[in-house]
Coordinates of C-alpha atoms and ligand atoms in Angstrom, one line a residue:
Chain A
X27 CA 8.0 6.3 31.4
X28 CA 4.3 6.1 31.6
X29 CA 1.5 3.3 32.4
X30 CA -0.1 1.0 29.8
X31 CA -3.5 1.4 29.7
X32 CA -5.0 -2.4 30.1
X33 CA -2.5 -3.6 32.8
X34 CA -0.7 -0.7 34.0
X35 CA 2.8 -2.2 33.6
X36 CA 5.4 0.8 33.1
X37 CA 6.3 1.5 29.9
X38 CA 9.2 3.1 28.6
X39 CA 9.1 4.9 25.0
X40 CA 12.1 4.9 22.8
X41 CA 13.8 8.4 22.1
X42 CA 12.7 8.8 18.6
X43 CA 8.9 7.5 19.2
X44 CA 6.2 9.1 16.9
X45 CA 2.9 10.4 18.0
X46 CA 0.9 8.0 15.8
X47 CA 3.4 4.8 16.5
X48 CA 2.0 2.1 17.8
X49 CA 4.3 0.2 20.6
X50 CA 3.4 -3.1 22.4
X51 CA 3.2 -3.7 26.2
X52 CA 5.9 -6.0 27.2
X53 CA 4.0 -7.1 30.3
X54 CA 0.9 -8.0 28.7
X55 CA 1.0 -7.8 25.0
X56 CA -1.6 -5.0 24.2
X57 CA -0.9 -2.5 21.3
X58 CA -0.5 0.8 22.5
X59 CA -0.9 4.0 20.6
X60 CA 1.7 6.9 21.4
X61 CA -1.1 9.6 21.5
X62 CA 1.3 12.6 23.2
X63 CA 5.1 12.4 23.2
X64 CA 6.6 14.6 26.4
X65 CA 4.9 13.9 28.7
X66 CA 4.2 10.3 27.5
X67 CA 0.3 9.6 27.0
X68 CA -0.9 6.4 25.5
X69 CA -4.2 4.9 24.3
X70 CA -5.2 1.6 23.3
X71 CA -4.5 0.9 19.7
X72 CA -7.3 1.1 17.3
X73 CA -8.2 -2.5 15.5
X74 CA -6.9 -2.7 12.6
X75 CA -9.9 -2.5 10.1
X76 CA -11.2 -4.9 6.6
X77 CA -9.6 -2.2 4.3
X78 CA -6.3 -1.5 5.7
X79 CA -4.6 -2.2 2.5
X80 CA -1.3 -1.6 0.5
Chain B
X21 CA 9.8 22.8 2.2
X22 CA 6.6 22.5 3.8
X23 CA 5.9 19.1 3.8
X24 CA 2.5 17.6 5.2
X25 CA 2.2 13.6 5.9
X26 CA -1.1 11.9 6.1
X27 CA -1.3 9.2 8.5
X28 CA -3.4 7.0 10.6
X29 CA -0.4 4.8 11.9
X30 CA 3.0 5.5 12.2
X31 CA 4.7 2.6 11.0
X32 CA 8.3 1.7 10.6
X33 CA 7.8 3.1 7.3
X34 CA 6.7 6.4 8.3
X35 CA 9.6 6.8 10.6
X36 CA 12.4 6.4 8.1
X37 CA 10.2 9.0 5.7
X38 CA 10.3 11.6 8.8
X39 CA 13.7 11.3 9.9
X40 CA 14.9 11.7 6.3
X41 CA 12.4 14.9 5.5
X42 CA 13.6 16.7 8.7
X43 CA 17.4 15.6 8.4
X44 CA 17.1 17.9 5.3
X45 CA 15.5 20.4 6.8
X46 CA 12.0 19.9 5.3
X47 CA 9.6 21.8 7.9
X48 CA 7.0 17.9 8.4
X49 CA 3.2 18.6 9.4
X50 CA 2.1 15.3 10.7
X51 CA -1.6 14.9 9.7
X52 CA -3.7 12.1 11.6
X53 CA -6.7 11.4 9.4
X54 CA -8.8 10.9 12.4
X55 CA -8.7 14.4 13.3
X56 CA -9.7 15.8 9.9
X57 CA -13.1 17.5 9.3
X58 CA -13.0 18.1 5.3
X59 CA -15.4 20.7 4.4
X60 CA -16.7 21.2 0.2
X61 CA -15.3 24.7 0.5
X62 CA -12.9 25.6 2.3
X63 CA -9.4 23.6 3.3
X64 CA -8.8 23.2 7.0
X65 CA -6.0 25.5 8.5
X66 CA -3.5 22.1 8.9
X67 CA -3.3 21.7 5.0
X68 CA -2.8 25.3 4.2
X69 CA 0.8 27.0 2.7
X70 CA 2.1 23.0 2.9
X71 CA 4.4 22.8 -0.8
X72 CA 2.8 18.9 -1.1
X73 CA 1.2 16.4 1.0
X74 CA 2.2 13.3 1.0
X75 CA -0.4 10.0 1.7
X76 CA 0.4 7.6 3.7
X77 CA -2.7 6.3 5.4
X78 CA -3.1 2.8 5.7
X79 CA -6.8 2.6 5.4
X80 CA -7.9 3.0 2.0
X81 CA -11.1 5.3 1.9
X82 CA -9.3 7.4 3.9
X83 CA -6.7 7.7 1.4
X84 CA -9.3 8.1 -1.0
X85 CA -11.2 10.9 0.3
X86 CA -8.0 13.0 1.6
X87 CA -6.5 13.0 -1.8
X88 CA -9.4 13.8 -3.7
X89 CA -10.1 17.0 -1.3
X90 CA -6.2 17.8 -1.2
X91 CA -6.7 17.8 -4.6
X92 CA -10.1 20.4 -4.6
X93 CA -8.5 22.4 -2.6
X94 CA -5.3 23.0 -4.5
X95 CA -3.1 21.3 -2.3
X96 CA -0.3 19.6 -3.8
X97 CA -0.4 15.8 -2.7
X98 CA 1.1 12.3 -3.5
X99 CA -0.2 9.7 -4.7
X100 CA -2.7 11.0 -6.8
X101 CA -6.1 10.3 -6.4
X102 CA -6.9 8.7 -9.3
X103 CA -3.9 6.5 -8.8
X104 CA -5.4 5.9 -5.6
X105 CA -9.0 5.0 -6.9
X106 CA -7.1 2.9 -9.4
X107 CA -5.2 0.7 -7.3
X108 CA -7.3 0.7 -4.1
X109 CA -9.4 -1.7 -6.2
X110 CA -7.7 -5.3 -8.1
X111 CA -10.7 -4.5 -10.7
X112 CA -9.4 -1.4 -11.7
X113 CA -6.0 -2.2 -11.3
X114 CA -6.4 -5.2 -13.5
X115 CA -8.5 -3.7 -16.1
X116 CA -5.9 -0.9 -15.9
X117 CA -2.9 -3.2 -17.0
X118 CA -4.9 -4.8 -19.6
X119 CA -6.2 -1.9 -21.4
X120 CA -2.3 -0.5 -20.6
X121 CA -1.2 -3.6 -22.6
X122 CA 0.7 -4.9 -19.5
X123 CA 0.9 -8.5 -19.3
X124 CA -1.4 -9.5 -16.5
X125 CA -2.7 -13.1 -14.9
X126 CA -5.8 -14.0 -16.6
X127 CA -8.9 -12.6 -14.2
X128 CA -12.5 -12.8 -14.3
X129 CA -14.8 -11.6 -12.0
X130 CA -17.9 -12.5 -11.2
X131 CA -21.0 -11.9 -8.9
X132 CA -23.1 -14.9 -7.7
X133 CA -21.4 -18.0 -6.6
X134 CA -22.9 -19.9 -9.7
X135 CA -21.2 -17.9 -12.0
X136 CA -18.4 -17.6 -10.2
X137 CA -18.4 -21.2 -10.1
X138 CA -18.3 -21.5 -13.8
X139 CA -15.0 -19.4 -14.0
X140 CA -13.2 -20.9 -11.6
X141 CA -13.8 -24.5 -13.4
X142 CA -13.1 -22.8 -17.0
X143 CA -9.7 -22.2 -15.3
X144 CA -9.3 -25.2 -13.9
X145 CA -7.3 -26.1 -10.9
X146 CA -5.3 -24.8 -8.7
X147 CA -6.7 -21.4 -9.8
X148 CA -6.7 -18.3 -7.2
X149 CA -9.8 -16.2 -5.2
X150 CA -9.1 -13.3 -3.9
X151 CA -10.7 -10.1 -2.2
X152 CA -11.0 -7.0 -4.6
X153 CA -10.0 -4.9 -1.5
X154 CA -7.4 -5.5 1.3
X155 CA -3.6 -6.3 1.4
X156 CA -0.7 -8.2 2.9
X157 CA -2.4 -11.4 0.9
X158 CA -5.3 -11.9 3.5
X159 CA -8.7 -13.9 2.3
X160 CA -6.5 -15.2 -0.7
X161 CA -7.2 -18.4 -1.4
X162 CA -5.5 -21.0 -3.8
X163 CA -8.4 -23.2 -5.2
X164 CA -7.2 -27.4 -5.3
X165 CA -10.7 -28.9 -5.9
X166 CA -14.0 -28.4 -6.9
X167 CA -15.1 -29.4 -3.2
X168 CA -13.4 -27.0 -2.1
X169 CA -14.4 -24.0 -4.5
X170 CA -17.6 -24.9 -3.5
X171 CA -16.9 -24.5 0.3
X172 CA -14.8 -21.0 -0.1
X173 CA -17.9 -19.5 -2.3
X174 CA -20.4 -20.3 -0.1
X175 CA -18.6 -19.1 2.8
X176 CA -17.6 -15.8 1.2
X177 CA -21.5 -15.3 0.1
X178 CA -22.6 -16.1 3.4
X179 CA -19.9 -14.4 5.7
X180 CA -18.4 -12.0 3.5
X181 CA -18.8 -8.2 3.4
X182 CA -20.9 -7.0 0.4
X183 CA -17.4 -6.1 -1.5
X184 CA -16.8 -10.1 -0.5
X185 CA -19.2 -10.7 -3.0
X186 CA -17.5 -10.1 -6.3
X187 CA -15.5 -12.7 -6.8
X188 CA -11.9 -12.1 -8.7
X189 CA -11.0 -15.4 -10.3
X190 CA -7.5 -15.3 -10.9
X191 CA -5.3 -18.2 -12.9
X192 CA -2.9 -19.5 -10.8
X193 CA 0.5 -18.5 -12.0
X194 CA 3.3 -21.0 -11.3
X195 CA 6.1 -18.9 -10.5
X196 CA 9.8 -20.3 -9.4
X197 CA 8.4 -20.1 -5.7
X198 CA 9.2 -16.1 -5.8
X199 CA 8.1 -13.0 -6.9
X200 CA 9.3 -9.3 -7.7
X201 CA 8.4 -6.2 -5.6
X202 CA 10.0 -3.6 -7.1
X203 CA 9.6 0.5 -5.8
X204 CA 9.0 2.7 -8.2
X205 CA 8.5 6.7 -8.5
X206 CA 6.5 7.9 -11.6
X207 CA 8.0 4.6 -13.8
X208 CA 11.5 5.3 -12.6
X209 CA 12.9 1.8 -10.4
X210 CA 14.2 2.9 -7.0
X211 CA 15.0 -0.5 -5.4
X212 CA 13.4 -3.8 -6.4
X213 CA 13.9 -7.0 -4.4
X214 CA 12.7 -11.0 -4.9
X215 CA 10.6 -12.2 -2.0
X216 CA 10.6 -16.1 -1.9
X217 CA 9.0 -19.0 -0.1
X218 CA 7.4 -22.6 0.0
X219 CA 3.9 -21.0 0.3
X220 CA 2.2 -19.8 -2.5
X221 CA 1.9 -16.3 -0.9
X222 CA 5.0 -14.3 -1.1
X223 CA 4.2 -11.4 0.7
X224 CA 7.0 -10.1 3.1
X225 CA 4.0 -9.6 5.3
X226 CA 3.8 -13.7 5.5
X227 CA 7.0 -14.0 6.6
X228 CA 8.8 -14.3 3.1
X229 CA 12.2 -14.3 2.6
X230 CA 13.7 -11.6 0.7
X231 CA 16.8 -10.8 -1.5
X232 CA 18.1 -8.3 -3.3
X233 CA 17.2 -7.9 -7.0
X234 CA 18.9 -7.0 -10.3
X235 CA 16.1 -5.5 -12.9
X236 CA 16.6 -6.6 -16.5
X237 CA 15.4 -4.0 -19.6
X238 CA 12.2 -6.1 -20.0
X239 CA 11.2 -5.8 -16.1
X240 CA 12.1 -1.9 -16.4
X241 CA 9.7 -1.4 -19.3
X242 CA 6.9 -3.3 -17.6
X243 CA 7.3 -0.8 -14.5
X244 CA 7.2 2.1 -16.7
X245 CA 4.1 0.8 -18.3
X246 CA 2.5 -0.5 -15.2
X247 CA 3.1 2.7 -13.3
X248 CA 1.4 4.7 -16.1
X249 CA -1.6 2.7 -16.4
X250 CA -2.2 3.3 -12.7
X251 CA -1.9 7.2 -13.2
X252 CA 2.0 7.4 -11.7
X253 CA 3.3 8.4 -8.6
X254 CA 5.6 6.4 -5.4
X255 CA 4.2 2.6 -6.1
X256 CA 4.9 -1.1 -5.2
X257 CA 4.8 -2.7 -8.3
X258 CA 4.2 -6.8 -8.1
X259 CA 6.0 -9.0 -11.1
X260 CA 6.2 -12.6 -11.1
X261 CA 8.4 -14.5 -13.9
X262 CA 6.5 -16.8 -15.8
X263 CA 9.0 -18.1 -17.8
X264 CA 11.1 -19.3 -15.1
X265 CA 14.1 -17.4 -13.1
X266 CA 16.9 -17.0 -16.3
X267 CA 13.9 -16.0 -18.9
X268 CA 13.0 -12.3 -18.6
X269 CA 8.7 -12.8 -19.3
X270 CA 7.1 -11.5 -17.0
X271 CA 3.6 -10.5 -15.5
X272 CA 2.3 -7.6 -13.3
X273 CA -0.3 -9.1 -10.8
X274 CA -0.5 -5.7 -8.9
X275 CA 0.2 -2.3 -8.3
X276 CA 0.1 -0.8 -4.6
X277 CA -0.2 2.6 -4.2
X278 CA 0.3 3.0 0.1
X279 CA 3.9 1.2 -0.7
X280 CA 5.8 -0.1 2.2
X281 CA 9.4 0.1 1.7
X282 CA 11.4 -1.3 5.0
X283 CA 11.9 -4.4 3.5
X284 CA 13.0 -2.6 0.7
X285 CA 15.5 -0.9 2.8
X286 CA 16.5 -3.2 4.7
X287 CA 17.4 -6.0 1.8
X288 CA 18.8 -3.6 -0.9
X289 CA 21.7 -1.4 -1.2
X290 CA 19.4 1.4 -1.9
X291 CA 18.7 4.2 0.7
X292 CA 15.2 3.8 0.4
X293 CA 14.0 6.6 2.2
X294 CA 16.8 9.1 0.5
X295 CA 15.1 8.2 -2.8
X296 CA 11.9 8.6 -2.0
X297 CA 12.6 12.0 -0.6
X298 CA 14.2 13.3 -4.0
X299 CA 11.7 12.0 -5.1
X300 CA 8.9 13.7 -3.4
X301 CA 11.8 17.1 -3.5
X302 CA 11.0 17.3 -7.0
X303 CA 7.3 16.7 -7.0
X304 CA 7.1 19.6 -4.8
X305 CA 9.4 21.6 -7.0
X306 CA 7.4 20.8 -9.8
X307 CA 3.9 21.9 -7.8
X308 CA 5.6 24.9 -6.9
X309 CA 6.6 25.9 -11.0
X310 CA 3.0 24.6 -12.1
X311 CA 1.4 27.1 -9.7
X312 CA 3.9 30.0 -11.2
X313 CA 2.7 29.2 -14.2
X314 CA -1.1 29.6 -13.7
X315 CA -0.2 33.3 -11.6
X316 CA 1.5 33.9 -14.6
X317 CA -1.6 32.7 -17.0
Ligands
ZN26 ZN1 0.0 -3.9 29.5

């Protein structure tokens, strides 16, 4: 369990999370990055930019 | 195998990929773009002794540039990056079909709103405008009326982004309210599927819905064709039928090259990720004989 970083609401990663994933605050919505997996550390998500494409 | 991934986000898509490369015992380097300093040179220490790297960033000069130094430095890696180049861009990819002799919508492209203008009447309406960079059908807009071409052109010249300003005219193609996203790897179907929906956008990204789908000869040839234009490699390959769901005509509007394949997985029988992981088995395997080969030479 760790804090999210805009409201510092617990959150709790799921077993199999990634470093890279991005995971939402339940409490107030923000994206979250999963920046280190044990022990927990997340970052706000980056925006998501004009030439993200598939 | 040593298998390095190339990411900026880990998506759902991601996930599946890792947890079917390390069920097999695949040794997985995760690479975040954002930490990579690529020197002319010399590879960085995270990309050496890996038996392929596979791309998966999401934004596309990012994808660009990594390939194309995986690829100075001898490093094995998927997608290419000229299939990269190619379908980063719906110039190239559309000039790509057409010299390929895939059947593609009419296109023009223009670069001041006059002319631009003039294209979009010579089509008549509803026609299509969209970006020449960017995904998941944003800034595409179906054109109604002259009023308001007028009003779209003059907001992309005024708000847009240089790239904003060439303008892709596209005839608007009346499919049967679906269209065909089928997964290929180097021409070869994996798993295809028909998204569908009352909007004219039939992304799965907009929320369409989506069903399983049954290839016909005609549709496979297109693939093959499409995929080779494009250079080859793991793509998302866009058909729409243009003569109606029981006729098998068809056109290609796009190939993606960063393919996303839950959808896939979730609406088709097909084990997605296992395919793409033979898939990328073999490309390794070949890497591995091709670099034999030049010892050997
Ligand atoms: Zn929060």
């Amino acid at each position: 369990m760790t804090e999210c970083v805009q409201c510092g609401a617990d959150v709790t990663l799921h077993d199999d999370a990634e470093v890279g994933e991005i995971v939402d605050c339940t409490t107030c919505g923000a994206e979250l990055e999963v920046v280190e997996r044990t022990p927990p550390v997340l970052d706000r998500a980056p925006e998501l930019e004009e030439d993200w494409g598939e | 195998m040593q298998i390095g991934l190339l990411y900026s986000r880990i998506r759902k898509d991601e996930k599946l990929l890792l947890a079917e490369l390390r069920e097999r015992g695949h040794e997985v380097v995760k690479i975040d773009v954002r930490d990579l300093q690529l020197a002319l040179d010399e590879a960085p220490e995270i990309l050496s002794g890996l038996d392929l790297v596979v791309d998966r960033c999401l934004a596309t000069s990012r994808s660009l540039y990594a390939t194309k130094f995986c690829e100075a430095y001898g490093v094995p890696v998927v997608n290419s990056a000229e299939t990269a180049q190619t379908c980063a861009d719906k110039v190239q990819n559309s000039l790509a079909l057409a010299q390929s002799g895939v059947p593609t919508p009419a296109t023009d492209v223009a670069f001041t709103k006059e002319s631009a203008m003039e294209s979009i009447e010579s089509f008549g309406y509803p026609c299509v405008l969209k970006p020449v960079v960017g995904s998941w059908g944003r800034l595409m807009a179906k054109i109604d009326s002259r009023s308001a071409a007028e009003a779209i052109l003059e907001h992309k010249a005024t708000l847009g982004h240089y790239e904003h300003k060439v303008f892709y005219v596209q005839e608007f193609v009346d499919k049967p309210g679906r269209d065909i996203r089928v997964l290929a790897a180097d021409g070869e179907p994996l798993s295809a599927m028909v998204r569908s929906s009352d909007h004219w956008l039939t992304n799965a990204a907009k929320g369409a819905e989506t069903d399983a789908f049954e290839l016909d000869a005609e549709a496979e040839k297109l693939v093959e064709q499409a995929s080779d234009a494009v250079g080859g490699g793991l793509l998302g390959i866009d058909l729409m039928e243009v003569g109606g769901e029981s006729e098998s005509d068809y056109t290609v509007h796009e190939v993606n090259h960063t393919v996303e394949f839950k959808a896939l997985n979730e609406t088709t029988e097909t084990d997605v990720p296992a395919e793409v992981v033979d898939w990328l088995e073999a490309k390794a395997d070949e890497a591995d004989e091709e670099t034999k080969h030049e010892v050997v030479a």
